[in-house]
Tab-separated table of C-alpha atoms in Angstrom:
chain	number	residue	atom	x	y	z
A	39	UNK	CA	0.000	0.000	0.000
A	40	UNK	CA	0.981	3.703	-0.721
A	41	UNK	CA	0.447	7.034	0.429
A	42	UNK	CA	-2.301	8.611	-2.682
A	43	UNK	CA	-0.650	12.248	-1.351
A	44	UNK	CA	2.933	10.846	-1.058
A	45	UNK	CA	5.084	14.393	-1.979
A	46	UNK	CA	2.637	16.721	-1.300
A	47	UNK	CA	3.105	19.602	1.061
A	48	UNK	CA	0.391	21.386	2.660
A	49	UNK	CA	1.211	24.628	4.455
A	50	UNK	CA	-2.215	24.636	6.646
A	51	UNK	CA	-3.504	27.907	8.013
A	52	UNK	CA	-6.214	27.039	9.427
A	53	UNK	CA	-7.857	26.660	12.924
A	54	UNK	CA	-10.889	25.599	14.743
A	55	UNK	CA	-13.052	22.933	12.527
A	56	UNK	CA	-13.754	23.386	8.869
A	57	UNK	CA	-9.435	24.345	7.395
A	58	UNK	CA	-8.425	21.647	9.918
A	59	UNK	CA	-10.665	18.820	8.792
A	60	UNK	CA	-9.884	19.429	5.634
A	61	UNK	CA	-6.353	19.397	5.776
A	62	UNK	CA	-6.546	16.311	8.156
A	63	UNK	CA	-7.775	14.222	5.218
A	64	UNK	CA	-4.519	15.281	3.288
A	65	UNK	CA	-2.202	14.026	6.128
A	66	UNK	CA	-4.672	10.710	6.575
A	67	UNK	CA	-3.603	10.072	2.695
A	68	UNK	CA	0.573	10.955	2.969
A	69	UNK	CA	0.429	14.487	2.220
A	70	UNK	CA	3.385	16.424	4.262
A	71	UNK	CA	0.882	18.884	6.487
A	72	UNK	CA	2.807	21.352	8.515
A	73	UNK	CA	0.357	23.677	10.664
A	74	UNK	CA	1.288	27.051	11.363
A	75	UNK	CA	-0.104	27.910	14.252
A	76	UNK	CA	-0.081	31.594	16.596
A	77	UNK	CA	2.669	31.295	19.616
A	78	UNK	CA	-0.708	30.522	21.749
A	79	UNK	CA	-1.725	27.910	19.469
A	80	UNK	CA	-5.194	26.572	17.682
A	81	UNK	CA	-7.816	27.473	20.145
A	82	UNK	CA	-9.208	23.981	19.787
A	83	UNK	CA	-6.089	23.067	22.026
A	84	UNK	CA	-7.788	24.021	25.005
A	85	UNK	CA	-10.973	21.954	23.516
A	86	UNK	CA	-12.694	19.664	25.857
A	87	UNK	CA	-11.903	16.692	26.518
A	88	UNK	CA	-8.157	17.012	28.065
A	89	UNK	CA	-5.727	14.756	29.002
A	90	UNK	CA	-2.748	15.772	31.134
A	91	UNK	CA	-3.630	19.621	28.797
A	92	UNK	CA	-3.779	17.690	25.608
A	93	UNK	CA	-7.325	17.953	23.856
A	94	UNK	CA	-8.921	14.889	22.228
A	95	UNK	CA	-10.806	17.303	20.008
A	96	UNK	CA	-7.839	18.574	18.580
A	97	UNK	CA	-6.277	15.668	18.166
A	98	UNK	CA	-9.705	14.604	16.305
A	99	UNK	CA	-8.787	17.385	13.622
A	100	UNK	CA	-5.333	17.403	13.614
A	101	UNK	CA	-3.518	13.928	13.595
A	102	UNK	CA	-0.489	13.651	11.412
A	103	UNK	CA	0.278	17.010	11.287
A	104	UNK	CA	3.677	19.125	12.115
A	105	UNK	CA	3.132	22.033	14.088
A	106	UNK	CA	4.917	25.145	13.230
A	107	UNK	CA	4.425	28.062	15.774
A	108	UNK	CA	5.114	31.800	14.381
A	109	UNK	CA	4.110	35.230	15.074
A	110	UNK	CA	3.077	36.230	11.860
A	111	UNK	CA	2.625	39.939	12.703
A	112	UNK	CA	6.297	40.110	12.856
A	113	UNK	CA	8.020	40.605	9.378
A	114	UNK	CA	10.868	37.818	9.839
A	115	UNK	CA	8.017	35.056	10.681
A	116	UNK	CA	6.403	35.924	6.967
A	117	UNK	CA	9.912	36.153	5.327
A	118	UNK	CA	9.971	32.828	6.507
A	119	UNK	CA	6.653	31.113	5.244
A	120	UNK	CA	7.228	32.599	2.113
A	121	UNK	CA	10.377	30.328	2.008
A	122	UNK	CA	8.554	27.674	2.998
A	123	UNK	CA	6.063	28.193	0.517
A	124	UNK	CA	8.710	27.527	-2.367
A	125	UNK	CA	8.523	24.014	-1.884
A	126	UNK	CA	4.961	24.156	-0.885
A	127	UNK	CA	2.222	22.610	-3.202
A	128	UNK	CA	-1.079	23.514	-1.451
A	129	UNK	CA	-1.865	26.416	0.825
A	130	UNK	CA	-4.931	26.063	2.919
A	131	UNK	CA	-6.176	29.323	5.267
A	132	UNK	CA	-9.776	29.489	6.768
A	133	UNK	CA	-9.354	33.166	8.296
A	134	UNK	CA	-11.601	36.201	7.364
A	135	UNK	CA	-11.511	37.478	3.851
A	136	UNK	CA	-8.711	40.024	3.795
A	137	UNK	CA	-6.330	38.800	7.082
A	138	UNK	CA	-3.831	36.534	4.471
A	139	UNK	CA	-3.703	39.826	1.932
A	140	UNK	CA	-2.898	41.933	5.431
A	141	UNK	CA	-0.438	39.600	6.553
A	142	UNK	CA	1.508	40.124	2.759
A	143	UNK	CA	0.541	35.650	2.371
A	144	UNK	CA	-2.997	35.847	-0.117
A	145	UNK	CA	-2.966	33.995	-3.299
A	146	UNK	CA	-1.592	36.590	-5.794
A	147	UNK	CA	1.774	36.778	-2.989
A	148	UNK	CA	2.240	33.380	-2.633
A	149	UNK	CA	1.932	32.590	-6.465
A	150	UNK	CA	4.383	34.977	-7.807
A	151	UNK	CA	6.847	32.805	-5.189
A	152	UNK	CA	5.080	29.345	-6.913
A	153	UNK	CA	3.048	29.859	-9.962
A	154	UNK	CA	1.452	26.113	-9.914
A	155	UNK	CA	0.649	26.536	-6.531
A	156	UNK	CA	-3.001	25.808	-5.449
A	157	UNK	CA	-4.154	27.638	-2.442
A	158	UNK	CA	-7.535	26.867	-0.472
A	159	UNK	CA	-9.518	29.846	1.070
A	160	UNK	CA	-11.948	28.786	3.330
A	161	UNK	CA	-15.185	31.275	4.737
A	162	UNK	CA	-18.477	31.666	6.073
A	163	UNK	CA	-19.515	33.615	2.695
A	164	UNK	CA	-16.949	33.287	-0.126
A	165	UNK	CA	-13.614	36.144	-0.613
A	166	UNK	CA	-16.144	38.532	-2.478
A	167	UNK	CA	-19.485	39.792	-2.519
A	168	UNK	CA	-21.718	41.995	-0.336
A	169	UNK	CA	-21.626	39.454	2.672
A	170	UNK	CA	-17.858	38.413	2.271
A	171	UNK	CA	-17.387	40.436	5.273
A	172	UNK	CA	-19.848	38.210	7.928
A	173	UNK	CA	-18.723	36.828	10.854
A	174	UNK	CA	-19.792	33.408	10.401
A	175	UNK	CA	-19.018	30.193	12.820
A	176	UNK	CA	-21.248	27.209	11.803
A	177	UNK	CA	-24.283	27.556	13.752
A	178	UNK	CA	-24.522	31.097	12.138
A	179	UNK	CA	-23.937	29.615	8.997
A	180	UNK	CA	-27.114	26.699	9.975
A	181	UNK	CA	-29.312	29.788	10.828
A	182	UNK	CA	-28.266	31.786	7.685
A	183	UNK	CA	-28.957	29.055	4.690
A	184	UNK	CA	-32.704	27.789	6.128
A	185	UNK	CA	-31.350	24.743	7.346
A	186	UNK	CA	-32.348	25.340	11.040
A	187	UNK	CA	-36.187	26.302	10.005
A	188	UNK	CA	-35.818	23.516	7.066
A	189	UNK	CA	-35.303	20.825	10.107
A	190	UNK	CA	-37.800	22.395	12.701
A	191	UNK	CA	-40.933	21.975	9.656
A	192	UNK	CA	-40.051	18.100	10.625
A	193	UNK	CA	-40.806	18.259	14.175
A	194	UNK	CA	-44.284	17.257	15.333
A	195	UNK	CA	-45.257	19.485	17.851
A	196	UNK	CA	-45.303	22.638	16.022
A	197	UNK	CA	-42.795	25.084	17.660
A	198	UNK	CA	-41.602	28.086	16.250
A	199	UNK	CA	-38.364	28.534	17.788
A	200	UNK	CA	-35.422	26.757	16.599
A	201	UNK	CA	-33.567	24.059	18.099
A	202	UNK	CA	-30.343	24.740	19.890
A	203	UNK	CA	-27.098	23.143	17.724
A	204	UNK	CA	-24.340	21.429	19.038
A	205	UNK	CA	-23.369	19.470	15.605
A	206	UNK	CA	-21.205	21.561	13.339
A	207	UNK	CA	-22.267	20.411	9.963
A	208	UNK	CA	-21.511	23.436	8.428
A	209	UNK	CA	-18.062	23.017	9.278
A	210	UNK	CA	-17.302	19.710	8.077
A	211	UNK	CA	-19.152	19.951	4.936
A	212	UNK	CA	-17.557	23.007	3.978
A	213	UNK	CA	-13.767	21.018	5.127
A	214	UNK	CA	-15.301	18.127	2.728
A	215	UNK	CA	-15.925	20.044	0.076
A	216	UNK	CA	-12.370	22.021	0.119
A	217	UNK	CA	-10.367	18.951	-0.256
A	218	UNK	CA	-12.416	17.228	-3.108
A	219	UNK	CA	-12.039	21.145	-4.351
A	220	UNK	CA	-8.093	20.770	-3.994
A	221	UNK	CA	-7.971	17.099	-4.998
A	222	UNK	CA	-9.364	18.694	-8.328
A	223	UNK	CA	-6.587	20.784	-8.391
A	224	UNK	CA	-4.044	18.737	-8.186
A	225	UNK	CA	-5.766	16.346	-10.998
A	226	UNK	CA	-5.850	20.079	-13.000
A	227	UNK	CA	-1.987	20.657	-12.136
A	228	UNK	CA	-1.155	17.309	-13.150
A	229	UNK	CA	-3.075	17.830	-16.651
A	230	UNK	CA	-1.678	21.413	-17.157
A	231	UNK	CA	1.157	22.451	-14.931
A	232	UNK	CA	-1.396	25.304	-13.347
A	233	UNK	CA	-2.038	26.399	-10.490
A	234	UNK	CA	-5.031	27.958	-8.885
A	235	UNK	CA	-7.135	28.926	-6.023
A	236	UNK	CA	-9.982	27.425	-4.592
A	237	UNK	CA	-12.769	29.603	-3.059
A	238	UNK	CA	-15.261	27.580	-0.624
A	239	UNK	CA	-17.846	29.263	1.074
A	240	UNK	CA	-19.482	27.426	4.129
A	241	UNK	CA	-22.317	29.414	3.195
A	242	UNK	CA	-22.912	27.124	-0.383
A	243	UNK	CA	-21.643	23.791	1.280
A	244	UNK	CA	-24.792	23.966	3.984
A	245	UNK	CA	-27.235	25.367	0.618
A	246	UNK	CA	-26.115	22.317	-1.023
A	247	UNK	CA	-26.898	19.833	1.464
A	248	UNK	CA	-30.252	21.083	1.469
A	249	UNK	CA	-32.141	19.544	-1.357
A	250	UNK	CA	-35.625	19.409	-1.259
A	251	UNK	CA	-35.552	22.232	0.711
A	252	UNK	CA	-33.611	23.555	-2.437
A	253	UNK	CA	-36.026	22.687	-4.627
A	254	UNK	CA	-39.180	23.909	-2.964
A	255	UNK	CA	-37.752	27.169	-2.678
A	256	UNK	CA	-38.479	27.383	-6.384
A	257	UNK	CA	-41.499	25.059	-6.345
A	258	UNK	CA	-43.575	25.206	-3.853
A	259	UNK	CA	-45.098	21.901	-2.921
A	260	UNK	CA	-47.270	19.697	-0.269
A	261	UNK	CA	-45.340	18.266	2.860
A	262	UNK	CA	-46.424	15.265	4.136
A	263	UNK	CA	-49.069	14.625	6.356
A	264	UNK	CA	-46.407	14.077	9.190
A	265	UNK	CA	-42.556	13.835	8.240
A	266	UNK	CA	-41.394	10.993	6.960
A	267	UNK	CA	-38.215	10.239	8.409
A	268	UNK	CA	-38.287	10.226	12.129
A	269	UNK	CA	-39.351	7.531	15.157
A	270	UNK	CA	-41.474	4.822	15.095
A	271	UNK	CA	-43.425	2.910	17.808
A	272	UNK	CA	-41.670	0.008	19.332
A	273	UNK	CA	-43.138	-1.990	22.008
A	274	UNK	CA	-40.129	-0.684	24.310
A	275	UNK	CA	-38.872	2.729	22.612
A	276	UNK	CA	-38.272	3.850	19.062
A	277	UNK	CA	-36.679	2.740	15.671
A	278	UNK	CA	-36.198	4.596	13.010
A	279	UNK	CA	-37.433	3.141	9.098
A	280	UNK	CA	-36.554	4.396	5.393
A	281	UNK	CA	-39.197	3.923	2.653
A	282	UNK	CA	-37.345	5.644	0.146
A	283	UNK	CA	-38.807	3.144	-3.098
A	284	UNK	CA	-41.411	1.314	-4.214
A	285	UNK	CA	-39.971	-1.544	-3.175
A	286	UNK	CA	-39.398	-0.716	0.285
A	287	UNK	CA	-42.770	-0.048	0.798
A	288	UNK	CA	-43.370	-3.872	-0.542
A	289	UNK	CA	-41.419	-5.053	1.639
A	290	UNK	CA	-42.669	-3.348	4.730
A	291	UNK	CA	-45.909	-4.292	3.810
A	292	UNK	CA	-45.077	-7.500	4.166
A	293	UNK	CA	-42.394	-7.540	6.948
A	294	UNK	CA	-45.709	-6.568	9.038
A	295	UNK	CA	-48.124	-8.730	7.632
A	296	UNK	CA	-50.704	-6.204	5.966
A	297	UNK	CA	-50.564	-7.261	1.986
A	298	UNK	CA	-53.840	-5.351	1.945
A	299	UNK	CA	-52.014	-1.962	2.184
A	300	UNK	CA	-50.704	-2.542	-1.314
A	301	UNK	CA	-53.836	-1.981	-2.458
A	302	UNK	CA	-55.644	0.782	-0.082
A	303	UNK	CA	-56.119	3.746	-2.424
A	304	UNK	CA	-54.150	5.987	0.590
A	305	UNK	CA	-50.928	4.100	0.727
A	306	UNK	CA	-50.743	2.211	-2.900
A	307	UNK	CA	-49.123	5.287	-5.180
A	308	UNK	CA	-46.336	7.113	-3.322
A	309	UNK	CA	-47.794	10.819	-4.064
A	310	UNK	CA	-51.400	9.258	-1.991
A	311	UNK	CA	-48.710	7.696	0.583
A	312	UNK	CA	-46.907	10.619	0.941
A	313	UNK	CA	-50.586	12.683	1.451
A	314	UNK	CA	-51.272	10.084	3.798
A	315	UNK	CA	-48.410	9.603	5.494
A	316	UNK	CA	-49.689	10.383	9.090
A	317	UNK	CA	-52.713	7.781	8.675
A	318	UNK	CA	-49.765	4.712	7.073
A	319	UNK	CA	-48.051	5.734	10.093
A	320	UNK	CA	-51.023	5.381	12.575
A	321	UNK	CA	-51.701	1.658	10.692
A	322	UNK	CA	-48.047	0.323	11.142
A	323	UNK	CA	-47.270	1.255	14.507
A	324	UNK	CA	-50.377	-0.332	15.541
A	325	UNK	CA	-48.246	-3.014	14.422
A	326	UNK	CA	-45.002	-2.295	14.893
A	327	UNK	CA	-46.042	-1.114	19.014
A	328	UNK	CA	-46.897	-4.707	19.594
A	329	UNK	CA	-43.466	-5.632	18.784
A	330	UNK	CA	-40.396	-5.358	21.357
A	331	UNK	CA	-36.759	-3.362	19.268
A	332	UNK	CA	-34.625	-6.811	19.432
A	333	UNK	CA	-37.543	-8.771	17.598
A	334	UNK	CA	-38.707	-5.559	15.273
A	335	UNK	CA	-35.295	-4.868	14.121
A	336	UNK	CA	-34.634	-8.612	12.702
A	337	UNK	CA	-37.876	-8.789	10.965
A	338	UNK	CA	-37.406	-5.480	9.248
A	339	UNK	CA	-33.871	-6.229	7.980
A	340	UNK	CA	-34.971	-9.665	6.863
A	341	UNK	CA	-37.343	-8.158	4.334
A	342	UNK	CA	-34.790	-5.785	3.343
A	343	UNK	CA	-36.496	-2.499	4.718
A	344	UNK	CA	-33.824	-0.243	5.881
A	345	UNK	CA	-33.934	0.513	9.429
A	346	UNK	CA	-32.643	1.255	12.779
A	347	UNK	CA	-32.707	1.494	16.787
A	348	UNK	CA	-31.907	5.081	18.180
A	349	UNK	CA	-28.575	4.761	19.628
A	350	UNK	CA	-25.674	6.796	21.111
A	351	UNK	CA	-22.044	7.621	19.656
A	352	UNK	CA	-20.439	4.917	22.055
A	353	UNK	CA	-22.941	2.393	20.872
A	354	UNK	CA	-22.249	3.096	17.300
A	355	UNK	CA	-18.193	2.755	17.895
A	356	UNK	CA	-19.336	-0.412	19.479
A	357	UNK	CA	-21.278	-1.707	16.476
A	358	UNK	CA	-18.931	-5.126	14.394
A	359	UNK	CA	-19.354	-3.210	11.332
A	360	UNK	CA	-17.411	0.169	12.516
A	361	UNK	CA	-14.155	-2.570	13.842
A	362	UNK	CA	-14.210	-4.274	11.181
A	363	UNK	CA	-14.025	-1.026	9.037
A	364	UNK	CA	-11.576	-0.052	11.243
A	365	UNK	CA	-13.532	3.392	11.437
A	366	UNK	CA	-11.532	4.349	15.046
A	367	UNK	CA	-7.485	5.335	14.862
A	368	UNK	CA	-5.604	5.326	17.500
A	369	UNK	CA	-3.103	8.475	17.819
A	370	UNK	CA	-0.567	9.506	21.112
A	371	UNK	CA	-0.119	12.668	22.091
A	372	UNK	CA	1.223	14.154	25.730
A	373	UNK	CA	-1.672	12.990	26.974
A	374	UNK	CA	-1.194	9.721	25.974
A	375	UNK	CA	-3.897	7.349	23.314
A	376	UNK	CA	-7.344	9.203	22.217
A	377	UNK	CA	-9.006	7.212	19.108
A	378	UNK	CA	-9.722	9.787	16.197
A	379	UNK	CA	-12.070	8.458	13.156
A	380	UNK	CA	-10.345	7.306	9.610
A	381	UNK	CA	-11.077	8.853	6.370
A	382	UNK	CA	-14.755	6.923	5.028
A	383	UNK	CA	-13.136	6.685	2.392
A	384	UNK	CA	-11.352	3.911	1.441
A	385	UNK	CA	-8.808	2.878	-1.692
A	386	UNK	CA	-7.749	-0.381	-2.699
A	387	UNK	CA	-4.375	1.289	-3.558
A	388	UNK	CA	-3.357	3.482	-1.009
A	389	UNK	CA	-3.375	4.022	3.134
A	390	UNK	CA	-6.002	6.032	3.802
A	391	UNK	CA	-5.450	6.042	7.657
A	392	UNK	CA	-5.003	8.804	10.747
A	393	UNK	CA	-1.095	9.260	11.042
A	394	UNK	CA	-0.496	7.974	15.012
A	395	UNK	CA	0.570	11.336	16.789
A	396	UNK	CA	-0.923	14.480	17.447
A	397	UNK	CA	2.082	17.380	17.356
A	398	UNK	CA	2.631	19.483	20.517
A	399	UNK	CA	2.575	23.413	19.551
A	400	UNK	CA	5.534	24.577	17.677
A	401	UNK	CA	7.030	21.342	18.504
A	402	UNK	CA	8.490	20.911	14.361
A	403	UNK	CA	9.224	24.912	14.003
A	404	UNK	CA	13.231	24.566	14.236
A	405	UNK	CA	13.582	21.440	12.201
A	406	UNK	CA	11.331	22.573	9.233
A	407	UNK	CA	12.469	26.217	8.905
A	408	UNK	CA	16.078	24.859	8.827
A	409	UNK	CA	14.839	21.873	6.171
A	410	UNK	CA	13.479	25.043	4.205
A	411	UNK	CA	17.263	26.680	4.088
A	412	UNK	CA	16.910	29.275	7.067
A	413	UNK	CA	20.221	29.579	8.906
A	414	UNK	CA	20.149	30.002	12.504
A	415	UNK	CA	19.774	33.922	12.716
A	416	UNK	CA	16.841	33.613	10.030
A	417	UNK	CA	15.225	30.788	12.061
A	418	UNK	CA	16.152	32.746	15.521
A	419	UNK	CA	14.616	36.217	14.070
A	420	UNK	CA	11.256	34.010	13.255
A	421	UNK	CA	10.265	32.420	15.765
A	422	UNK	CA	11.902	35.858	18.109
């Protein structure tokens, strides 16, 4: 097996959740990622939970990675990143729109140093435009794009104030999208020798994940009677079922022993289904409530109707399928073993794997400003 990014160097940027996840996948695949952080570090180092002051969180986003600490406010620490950026193939920053062009390190620098180089800018709203200036963290970015209203019109007890969000999915969708935007980069580079940047707003990654929603912003149409996608009656809790085809609904039909629903005008068509969704509902749980989770579960699955208990993270982990995908990783840092997931991605050619160590702050700064050609007064003057 190889590394798919064997040769590549990332100079990464970026902090918090969306730069670093992206740039974590890099490092998972071989690529040479060397974080430069502030002298006080990613604030995600002081991230819950810690072990003897190391974070599990951080180590979550930033396995494999070298950590380069440097002021760059001060002149000598830029001098230097632009010499590391000569052997540099991919620059990734998620700051503000306008911070790398104040610190003398946005694209149009850093190319005129390496004309193929491809350099990742990651936002709330995009470099340009009239909102390119928001403040945006991903529960902003939820609020912003509908998605918070889009998942309260599912709920059945008709509230009108949002949910509170704990689950940054703006974050790692947008850190998603910016490496399959660099990986297309690189395929580019490869074809033509060029270089480019990449623009990724949060703001579009959390618009595209919305697609109904996306669609009935232009055309209007019916919801369902009641949503259909959430908990269903178990004699002892709830499950959670799929009906996504025709077929499904065949096969729940008879998983629960009701042929005759086939053929009830309601149910039989999925547009008269989806009308009557609530009333379908109302019919199989007085089925499905009869039956305990360990015996509803089984039957389900048997008849090929996709379908689930409710269960936590921990449960999940615990699950044969995620060890024998080998989802957990097990990485050391000072405060000893923390398990971080893999890529879910996985090639039949290549390692795609969390490296096993988490970097303490600056703790590669000497020996990769001197690999870059700084002599000691140059290296001394940086890091000053």
């Amino acid at each position: 097996m190889t590394d798919a990014l064997d040769g590549i160097r990332v100079l990464d940027f970026t902090t918090t959740i969306a730069g670093p996840h992206c740039t974590r996948l890099m490092a998972d695949l071989g690529a040479d990622v060397i974080k430069i952080e502030a002298p006080e570090g990613d604030m995600m180092r002081t991230r819950p939970p810690l072990r003897d002051g190391a974070s599990a969180t951080f180590a979550h986003l930033n396995a494999g990675k070298k950590s380069v600490a440097l002021d760059l406010k001060k002149p000598a620490a830029v001098a230097a990143v632009k010499r590391l950026v000569a052997g540099t193939d991919v620059v990734v920053e998620n700051y503000r729109p306008g911070v790398m062009r104040r610190l003398g390190l946005d694209y149009d620098t850093l190319k005129a140093i390496k004309p193929d180089l491809i350099f990742c800018a990651i936002s709330g709203y995009g470099q340009d435009g009239p909102g390119a200036d928001r403040p945006a963290y991903a529960p902003v970015v939820h609020a912003a794009t509908g998605y918070d209203l889009a998942h309260l019109t599912y709920q059945l007890d008709h509230r009108d104030r949002p949910d509170f969000n704990g689950i940054f999915v703006a974050d790692f969708m947008a850190g998603a999208y910016a490496f399959g935007g660099i990986m297309t980069a690189l395929v580019q580079k490869r074809a033509t020798g060029l270089g480019q940047m990449v623009d990724l707003a949060m703001y579009d990654a959390m618009l595209a994940l919305l697609m109904s929603e996306f669609q009935r912003a232009q055309f209007p149409m019916e919801l369902p009677s009641r949503p259909m996608y959430g908990p269903v009656k178990a004699k002892d809790g709830y499950i959670i079922i799929a009906t996504a085809s025709e077929r499904t609904f065949v096969d729940l039909a008879k998983a629960a022993g009701h042929p005759e629903w086939l053929e009830d005008p309601r149910f039989a068509k999925y547009a008269d289904r989806r009308k009557n969704w609530g009333a379908f509902m109302d019919a199989f749980e007085s089925w499905s409530g009869t039956v305990p989770i360990a015996e509803l579960v089984p039957i389900l699955e048997k008849h090929s109707v996709p379908c689930s208990p409710y269960r936590t993270v921990k449960e999940a982990l615990d699950d044969p399928q995620a060890k024998h995908r080998g989802i957990m990783e097990m990485v050391r840092d000072k405060g000893g073993l923390c398990g971080v997931p893999n890529p879910p991605f996985r090639l039949s050619q290549a390692t795609t794997r969390a490296r096993g160590f988490t970097a303490d702050l600056g703790e590669h700064t000497e020996a990769v400003l001197r690999a870059a050609g700084l002599s000691d007064a140059e290296v001394a003057a940086a890091t000053a």
